[in-house]
Every structure is written in C-alpha cells, then in structure tokens.
CSV table of C-alpha atoms in Angstrom, one decimal:
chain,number,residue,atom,x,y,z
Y,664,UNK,CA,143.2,110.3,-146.5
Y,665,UNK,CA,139.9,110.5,-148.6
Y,666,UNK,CA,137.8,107.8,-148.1
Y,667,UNK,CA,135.0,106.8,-150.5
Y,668,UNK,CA,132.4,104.5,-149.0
Y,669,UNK,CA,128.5,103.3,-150.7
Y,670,UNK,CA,126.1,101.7,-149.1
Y,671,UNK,CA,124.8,99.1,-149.4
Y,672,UNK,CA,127.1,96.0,-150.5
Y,673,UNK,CA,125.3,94.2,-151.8
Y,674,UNK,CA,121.3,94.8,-153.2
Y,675,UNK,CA,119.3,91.7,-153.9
Y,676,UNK,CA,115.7,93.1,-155.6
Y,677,UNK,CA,113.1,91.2,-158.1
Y,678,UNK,CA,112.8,92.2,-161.6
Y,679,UNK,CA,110.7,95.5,-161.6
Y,680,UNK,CA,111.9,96.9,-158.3
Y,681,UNK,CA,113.8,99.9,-157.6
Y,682,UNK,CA,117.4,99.9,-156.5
Y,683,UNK,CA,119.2,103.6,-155.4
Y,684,UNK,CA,122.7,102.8,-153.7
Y,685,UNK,CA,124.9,105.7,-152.2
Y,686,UNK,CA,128.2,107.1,-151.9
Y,687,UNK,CA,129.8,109.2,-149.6
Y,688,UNK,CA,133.0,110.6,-149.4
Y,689,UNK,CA,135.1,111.8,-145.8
Y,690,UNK,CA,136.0,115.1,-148.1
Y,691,UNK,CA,134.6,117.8,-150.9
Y,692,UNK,CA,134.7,115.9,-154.2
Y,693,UNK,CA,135.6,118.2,-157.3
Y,694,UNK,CA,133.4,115.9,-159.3
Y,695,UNK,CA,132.1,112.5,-159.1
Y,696,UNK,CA,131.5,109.5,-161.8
Y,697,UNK,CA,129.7,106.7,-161.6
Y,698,UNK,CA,130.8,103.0,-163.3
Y,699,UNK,CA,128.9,99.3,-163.7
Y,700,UNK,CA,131.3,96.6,-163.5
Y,701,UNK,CA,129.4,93.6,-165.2
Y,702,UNK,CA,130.1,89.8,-163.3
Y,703,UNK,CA,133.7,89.2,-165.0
Y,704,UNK,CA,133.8,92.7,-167.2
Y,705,UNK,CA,135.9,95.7,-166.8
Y,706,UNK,CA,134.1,98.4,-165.8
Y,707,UNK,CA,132.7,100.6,-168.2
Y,708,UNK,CA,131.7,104.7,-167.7
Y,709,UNK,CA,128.1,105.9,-167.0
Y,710,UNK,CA,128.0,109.5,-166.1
Y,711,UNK,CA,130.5,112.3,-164.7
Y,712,UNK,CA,128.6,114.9,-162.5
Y,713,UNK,CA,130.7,118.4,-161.3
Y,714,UNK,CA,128.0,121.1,-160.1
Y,715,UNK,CA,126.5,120.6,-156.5
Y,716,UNK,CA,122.8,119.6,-156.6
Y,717,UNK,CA,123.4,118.3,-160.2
Y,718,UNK,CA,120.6,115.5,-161.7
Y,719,UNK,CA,121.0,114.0,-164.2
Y,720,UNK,CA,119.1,110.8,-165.6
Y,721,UNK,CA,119.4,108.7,-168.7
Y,722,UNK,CA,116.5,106.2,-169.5
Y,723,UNK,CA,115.8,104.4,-166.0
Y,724,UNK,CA,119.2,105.7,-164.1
Y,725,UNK,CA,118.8,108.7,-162.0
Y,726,UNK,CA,122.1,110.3,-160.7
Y,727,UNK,CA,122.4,112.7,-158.3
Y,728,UNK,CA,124.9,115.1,-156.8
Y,729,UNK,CA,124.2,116.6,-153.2
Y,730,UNK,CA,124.6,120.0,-152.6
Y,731,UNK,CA,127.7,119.8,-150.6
Y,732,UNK,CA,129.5,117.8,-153.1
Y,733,UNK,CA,130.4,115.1,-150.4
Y,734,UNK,CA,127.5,112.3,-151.7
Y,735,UNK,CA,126.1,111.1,-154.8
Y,736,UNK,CA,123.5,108.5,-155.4
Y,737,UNK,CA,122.1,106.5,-158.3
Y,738,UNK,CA,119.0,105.6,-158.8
Y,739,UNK,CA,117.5,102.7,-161.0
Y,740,UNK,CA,113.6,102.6,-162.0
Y,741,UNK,CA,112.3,98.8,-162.4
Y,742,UNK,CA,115.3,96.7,-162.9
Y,743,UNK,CA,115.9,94.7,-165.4
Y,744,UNK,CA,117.9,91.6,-165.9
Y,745,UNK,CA,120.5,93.7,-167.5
Y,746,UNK,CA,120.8,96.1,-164.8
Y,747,UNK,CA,123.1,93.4,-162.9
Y,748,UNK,CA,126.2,93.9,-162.0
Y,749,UNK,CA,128.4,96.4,-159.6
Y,750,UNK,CA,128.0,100.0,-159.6
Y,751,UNK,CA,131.3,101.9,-158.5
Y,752,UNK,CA,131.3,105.6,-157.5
Y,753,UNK,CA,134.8,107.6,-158.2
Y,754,UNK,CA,135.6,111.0,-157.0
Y,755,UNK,CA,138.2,112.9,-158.4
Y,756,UNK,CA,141.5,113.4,-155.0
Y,757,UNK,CA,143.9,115.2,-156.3
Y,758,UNK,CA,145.5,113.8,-159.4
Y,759,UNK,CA,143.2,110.6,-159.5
Y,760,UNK,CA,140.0,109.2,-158.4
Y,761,UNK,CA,139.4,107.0,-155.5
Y,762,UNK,CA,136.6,104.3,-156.7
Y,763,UNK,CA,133.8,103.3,-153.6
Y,764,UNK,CA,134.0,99.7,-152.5
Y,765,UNK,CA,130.9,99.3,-155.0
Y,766,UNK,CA,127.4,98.2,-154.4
Y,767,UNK,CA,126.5,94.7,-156.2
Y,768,UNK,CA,123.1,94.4,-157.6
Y,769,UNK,CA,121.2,91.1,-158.7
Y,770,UNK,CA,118.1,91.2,-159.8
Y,771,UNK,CA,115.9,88.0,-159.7
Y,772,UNK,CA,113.1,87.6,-162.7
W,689,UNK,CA,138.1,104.2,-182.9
W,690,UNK,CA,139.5,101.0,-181.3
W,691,UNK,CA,138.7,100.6,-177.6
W,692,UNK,CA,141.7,100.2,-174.4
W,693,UNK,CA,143.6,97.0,-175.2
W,694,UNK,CA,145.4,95.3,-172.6
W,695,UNK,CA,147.8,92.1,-172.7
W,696,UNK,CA,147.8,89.5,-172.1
W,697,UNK,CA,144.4,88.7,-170.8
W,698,UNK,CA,145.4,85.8,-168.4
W,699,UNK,CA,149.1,85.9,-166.9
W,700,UNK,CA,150.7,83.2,-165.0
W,701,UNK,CA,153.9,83.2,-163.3
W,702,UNK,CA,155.6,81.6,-160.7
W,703,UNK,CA,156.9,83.4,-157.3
W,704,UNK,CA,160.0,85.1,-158.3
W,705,UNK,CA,159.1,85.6,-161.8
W,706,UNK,CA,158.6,89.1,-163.5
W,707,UNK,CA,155.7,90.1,-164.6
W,708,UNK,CA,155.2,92.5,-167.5
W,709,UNK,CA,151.6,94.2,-168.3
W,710,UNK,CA,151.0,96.4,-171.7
W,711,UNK,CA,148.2,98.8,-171.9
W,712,UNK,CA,147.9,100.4,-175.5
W,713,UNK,CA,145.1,103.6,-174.4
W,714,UNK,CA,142.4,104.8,-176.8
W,715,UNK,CA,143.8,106.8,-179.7
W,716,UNK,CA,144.3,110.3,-178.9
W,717,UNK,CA,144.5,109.3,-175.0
W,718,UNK,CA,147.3,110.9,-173.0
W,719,UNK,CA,146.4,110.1,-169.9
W,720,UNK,CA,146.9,106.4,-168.2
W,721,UNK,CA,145.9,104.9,-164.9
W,722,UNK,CA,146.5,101.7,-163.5
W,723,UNK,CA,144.0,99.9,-161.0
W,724,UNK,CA,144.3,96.4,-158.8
W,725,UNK,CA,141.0,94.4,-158.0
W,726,UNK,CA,140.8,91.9,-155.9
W,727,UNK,CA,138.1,89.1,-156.5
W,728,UNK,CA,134.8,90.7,-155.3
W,729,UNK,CA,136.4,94.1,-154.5
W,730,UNK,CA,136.9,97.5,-155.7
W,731,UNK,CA,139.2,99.1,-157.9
W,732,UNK,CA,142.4,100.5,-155.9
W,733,UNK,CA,144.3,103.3,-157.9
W,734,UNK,CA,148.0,102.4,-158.3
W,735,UNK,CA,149.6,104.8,-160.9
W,736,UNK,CA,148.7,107.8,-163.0
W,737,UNK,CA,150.8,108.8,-166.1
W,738,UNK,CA,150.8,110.8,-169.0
W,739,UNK,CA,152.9,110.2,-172.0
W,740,UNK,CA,156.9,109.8,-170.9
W,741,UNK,CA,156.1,110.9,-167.2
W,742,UNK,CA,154.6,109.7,-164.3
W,743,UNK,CA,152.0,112.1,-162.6
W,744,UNK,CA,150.5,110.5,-159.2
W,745,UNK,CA,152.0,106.8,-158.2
W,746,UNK,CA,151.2,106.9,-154.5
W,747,UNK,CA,148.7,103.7,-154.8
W,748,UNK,CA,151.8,102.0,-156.1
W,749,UNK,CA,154.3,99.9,-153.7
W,750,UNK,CA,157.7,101.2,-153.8
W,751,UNK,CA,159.4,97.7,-154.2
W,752,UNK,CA,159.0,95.1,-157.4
W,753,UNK,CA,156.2,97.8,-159.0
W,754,UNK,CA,157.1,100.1,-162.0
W,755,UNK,CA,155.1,101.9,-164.6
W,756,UNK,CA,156.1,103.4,-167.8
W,757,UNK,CA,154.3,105.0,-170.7
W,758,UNK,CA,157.1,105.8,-173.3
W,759,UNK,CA,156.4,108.1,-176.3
W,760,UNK,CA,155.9,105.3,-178.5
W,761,UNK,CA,154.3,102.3,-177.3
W,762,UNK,CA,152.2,100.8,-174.8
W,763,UNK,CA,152.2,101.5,-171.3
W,764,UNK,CA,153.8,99.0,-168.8
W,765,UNK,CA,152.8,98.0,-165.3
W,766,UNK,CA,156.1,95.7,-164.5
W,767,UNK,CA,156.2,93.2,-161.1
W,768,UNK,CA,159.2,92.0,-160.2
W,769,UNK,CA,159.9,89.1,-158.2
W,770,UNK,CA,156.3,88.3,-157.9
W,771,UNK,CA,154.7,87.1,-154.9
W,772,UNK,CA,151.3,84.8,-153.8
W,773,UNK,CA,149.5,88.5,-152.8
W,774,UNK,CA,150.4,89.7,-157.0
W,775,UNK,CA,147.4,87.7,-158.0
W,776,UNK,CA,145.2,89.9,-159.1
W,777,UNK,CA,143.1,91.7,-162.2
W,778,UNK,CA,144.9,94.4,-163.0
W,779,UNK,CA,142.8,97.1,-165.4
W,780,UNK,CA,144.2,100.1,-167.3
W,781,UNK,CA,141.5,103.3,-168.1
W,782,UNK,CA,143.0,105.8,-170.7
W,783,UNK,CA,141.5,109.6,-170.7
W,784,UNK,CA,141.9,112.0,-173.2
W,785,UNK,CA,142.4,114.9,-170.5
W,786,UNK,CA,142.9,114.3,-166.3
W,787,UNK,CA,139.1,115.3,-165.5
W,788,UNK,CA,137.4,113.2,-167.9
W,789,UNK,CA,135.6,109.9,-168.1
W,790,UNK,CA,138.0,106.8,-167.7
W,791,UNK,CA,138.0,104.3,-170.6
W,792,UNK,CA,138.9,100.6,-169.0
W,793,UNK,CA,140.4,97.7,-171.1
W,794,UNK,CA,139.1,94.2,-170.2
W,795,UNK,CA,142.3,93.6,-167.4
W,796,UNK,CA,144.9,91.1,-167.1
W,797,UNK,CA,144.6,88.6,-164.6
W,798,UNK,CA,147.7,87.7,-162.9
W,799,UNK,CA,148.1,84.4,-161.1
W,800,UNK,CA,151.2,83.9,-159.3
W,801,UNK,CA,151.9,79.8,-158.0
C-alpha cells in the first residue's frame, strides 16, 4: 500500500537556524497538506498544495511540491521558539490521507 | 463559528469496558475522519464518514471498533471490550468537502487499566 515517509525524525536547531524536513511518498499523490502538531495539541492545518512544482510560502514557511507529485518539503527561515513542535505531511490515497511519521522540531534560544 | 469539539477529553476504562467517543464537526462539515496516535507517533487513519454513511474504514479493526455519524448528532468512535493496546489519543478532523483541509478537535485520550 502507499507509504508516506519524512525525513528527518527528529531536528534539533538553535533559534535563528533554518529547518526544511521532507516527505516522500511510495506512489503519485493527488495533493498533499502539511500540519504542526504542538507538544500535547491536536494538529492544526497549514497549507494544501495540488499542482506539480507548486510553491507556496507564508511569512517564514516555504512549501513545496516536486514536479512528480511524489515529494514535498517545508521549509522554515530562522526559527523561532514558536516554530516547535511536529510537522506531519498528508497525501490524499483514495478516500483519505495517509499522514508521514512526522518530523519533530526543537529549537533551542 | 465554533471549532471540532470532542468528548470527553481524558477517558478511562478498565479492560473489558466499552468505550464511547463523540465528535461534534465544524458547522456546515459533512465530512468526518477518525485518527489513533500513539505517544510520540503519527496519526494512523481509522474511519472516514459522511453524514449517516460510512465512506473508507479500512484503518479500522474489524472486531470491538464502530463508527457512526447519524443525521443528527455527534459522531461516535465506539470500543468495545477494551484492551491494554486501546490506550491511545484518538482525534477527530471534520471537512466541509473530501479534498479539503482537515479541521482537528483537541482528541480524547483513552487509558484502559
């Protein structure tokens, strides 16, 4: 079946660092959406992206598509102390989405 | 516009027990999933319904799991005869269609002694 895998687990960066973690999927994704999951939240919607090749960014987050729809990637500019948490990619099998194993950010000030 | 409620927040039953989970979506939201997490893992789809039927539950397991989402009312993950491995959060995401964003309520954590 589809498999959904990001890399890497876990991202340990200081306070003004970049961060990028990736996702990948075994199969053609229809579209993909990325989610943060704060320490002891729900997780909680950041973008949807459909067209292969998309970009799209808002503030520091950078998100990305590839062209064969089988990646994605985000993309965070100087992390903040807000930016922690877990980021979870989703693509879209079928009738549902199958979420990545999720890449857990700290970020040390 | 209230936001995905779930209840309770914190479950706790005893092996053999029943377990009953409500999910009331966003308003206007037909569309329901349920998802398992384990502590420090991702979110493992279990059920996909929309109003009064049930579209996708292959992430469900065929015994002591059942989902509902009548026409009025919440919708309701049910364990039966809960075991030690039932101990989990278990979040609900409403949609207003089934290619759009997922809206997730802050999850039920069952703990089963």
């Amino acid at each position: 079946g589809q498999q959904v895998m990001q890399i890497p687990q876990y991202q340990h960066v200081q306070e003004g660092e970049d961060f990028t973690t990736y996702c990948n999927s075994s199969t053609t994704l229809s579209n993909i959406q990325w989610y943060k999951q704060r320490p002891g939240g729900h997780p909680v919607f950041l973008i949807q992206l459909v067209k292969s090749g998309e970009v799209k960014k808002q503030k520091r987050l950078t998100f990305q598509f590839g062209e064969a729809k089988k990646n994605s990637s985000l993309h965070i500019t100087a992390t903040q102390t807000t930016d922690v948490g877990t980021y979870f990619c989703a693509g879209r099998k079928g009738q549902n989405f199958v979420f990545g194993p999720g890449t857990r950010l700290s970020v040390l000030p | 516009n209230a936001g995905v409620m779930q209840n309770p927040r914190h479950l706790v039953r005893r092996r053999g027990q029943e377990a009953r989970l409500r999910c009331s979506p966003m308003k206007g939201h037909s569309h329901v999933y349920w998802y398992r997490q384990l502590p420090e893992e991702g979110l493992k789809f279990m059920v996909y319904l929309q109003k009064e039927n049930i579209i996708d539950e292959s992430g469900m397991p065929k015994e002591r799991f059942s989902a509902e989402f009548p026409k009025e009312g919440p919708s309701i993950l049910r364990i039966q005869q809960v075991v030690r491995g039932d101990s989990a959060a278990y979040f609900c995401a409403s949609s207003p269609d089934r290619v759009g964003e997922q809206y997730f309520g802050p999850g039920t954590r069952l703990t089963v002694t």
